[in-house]
PDB file of C-alpha atoms in Angstrom:
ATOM      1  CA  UNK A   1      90.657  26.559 -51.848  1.00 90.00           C
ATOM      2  CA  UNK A   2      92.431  27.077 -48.820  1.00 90.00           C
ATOM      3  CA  UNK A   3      96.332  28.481 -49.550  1.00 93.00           C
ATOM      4  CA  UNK A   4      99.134  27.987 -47.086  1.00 92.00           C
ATOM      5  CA  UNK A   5     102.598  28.542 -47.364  1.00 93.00           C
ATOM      6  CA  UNK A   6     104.974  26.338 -45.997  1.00 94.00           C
ATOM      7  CA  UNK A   7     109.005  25.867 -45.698  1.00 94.00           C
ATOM      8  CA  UNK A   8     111.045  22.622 -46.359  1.00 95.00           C
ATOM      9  CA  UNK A   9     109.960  20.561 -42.642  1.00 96.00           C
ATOM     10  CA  UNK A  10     106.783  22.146 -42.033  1.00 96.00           C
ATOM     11  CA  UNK A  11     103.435  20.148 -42.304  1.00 96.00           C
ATOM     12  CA  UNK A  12      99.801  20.801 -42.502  1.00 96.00           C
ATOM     13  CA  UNK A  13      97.337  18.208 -41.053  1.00 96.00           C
ATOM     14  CA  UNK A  14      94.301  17.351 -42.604  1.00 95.00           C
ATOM     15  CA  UNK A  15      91.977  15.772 -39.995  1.00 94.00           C
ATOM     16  CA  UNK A  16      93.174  13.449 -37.190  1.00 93.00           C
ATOM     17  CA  UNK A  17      94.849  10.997 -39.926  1.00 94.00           C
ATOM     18  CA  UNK A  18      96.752  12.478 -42.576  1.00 96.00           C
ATOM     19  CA  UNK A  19      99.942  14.678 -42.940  1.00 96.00           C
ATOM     20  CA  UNK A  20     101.329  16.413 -45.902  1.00 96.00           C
ATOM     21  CA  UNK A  21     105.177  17.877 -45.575  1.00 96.00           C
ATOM     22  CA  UNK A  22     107.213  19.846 -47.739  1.00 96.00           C
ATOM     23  CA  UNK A  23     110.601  17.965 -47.947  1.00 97.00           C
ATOM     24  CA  UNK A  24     112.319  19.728 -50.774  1.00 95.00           C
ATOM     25  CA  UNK A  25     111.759  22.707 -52.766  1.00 94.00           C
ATOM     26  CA  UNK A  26     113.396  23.205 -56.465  1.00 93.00           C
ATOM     27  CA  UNK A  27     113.129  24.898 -59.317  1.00 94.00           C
ATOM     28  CA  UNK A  28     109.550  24.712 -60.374  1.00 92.00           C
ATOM     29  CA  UNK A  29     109.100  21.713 -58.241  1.00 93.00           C
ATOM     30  CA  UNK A  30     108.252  20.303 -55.018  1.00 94.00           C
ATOM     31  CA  UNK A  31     108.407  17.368 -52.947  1.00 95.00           C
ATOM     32  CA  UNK A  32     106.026  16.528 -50.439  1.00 96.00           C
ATOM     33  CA  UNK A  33     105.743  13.333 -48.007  1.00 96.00           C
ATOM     34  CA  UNK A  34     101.973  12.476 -46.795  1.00 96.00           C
ATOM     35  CA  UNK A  35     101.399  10.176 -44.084  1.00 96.00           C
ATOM     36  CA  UNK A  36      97.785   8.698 -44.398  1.00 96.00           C
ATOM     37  CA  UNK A  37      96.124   5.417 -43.616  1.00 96.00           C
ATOM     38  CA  UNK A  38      96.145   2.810 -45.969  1.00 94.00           C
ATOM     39  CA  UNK A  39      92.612   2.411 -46.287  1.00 95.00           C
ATOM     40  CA  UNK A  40      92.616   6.493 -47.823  1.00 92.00           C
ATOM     41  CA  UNK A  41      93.974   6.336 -52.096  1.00 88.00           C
ATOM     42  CA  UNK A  42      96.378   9.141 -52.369  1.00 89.00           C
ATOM     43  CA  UNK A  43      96.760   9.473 -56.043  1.00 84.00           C
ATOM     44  CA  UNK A  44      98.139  12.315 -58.093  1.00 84.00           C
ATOM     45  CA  UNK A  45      95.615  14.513 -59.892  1.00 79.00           C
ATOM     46  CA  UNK A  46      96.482  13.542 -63.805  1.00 82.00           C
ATOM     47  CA  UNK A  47      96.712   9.441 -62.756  1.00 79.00           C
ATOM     48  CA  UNK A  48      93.412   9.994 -61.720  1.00 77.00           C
ATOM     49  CA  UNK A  49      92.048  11.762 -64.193  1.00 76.00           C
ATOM     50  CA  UNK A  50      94.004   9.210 -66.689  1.00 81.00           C
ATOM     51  CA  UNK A  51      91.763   6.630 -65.325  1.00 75.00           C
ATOM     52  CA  UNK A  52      88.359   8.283 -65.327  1.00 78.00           C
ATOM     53  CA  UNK A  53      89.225   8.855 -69.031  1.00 79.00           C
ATOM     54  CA  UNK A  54      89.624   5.310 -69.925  1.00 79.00           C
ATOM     55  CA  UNK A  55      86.895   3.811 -68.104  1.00 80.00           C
ATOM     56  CA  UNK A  56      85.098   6.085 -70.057  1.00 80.00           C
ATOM     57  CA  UNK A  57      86.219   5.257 -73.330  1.00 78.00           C
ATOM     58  CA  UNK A  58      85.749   1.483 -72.599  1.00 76.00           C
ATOM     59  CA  UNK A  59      82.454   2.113 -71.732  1.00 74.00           C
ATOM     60  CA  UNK A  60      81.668   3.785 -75.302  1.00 74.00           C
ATOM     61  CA  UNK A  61      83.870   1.085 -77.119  1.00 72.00           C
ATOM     62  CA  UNK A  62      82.136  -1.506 -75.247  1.00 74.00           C
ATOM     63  CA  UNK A  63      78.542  -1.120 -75.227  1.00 75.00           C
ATOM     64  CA  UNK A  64      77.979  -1.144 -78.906  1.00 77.00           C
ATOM     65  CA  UNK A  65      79.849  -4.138 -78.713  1.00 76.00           C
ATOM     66  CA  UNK A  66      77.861  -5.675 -75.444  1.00 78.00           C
ATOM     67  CA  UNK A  67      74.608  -4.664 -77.612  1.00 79.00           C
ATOM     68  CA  UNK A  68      75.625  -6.242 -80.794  1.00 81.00           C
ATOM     69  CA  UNK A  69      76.299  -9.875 -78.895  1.00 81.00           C
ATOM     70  CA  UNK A  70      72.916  -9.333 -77.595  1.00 81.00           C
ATOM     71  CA  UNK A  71      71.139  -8.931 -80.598  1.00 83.00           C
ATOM     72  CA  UNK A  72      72.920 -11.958 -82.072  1.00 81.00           C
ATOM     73  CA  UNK A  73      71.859 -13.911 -79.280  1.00 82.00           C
ATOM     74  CA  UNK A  74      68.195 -12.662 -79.414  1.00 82.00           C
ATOM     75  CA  UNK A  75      68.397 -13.651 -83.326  1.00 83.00           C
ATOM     76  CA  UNK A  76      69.669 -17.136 -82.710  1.00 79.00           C
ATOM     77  CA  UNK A  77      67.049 -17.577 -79.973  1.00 76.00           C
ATOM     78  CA  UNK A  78      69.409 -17.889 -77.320  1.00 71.00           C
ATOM     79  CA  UNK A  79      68.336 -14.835 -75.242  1.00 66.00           C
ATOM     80  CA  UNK A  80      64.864 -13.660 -74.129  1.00 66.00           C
ATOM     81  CA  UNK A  81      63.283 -10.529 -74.881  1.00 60.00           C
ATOM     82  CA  UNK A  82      63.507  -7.587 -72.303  1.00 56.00           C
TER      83      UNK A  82
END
């Protein structure tokens, strides 16, 4: 992990694209601006992590479920053996 220190108006570049600037330091808080193409997701760390969370909980909640349907089907006739 690289570790810079930077004042309210300074920047650090990342590549030819994106920008990151301090524009206000409080009290156990800061606010940065980052400039970066649309095409590049700039998310925050936890919204991300939120999300990797859930698609893995759908994932457990739904394959029993997917399976289940399945085996109904297969029962009824309705769905070949794999």
């Amino acid at each position: 992990m690289l570790v810079i220190r930077r004042r309210p108006g300074e920047s650090i570049l990342i590549g030819e694209d994106i920008a990151i600037e301090v524009l206000e330091i409080g009290p156990g808080r800061v606010k940065l601006g980052i400039t970066a193409p649309r095409e590049i997701a700039v998310l925050r760390g936890e919204i991300r992590l939120t999300g990797e969370t859930n698609q893995l909980a759908a994932r457990e909640v739904a394959l029993p479920v997917i399976e289940s349907l399945i085996e109904r089907l297969r029962a009824r006739g309705v769905c070949d053996e794999k």
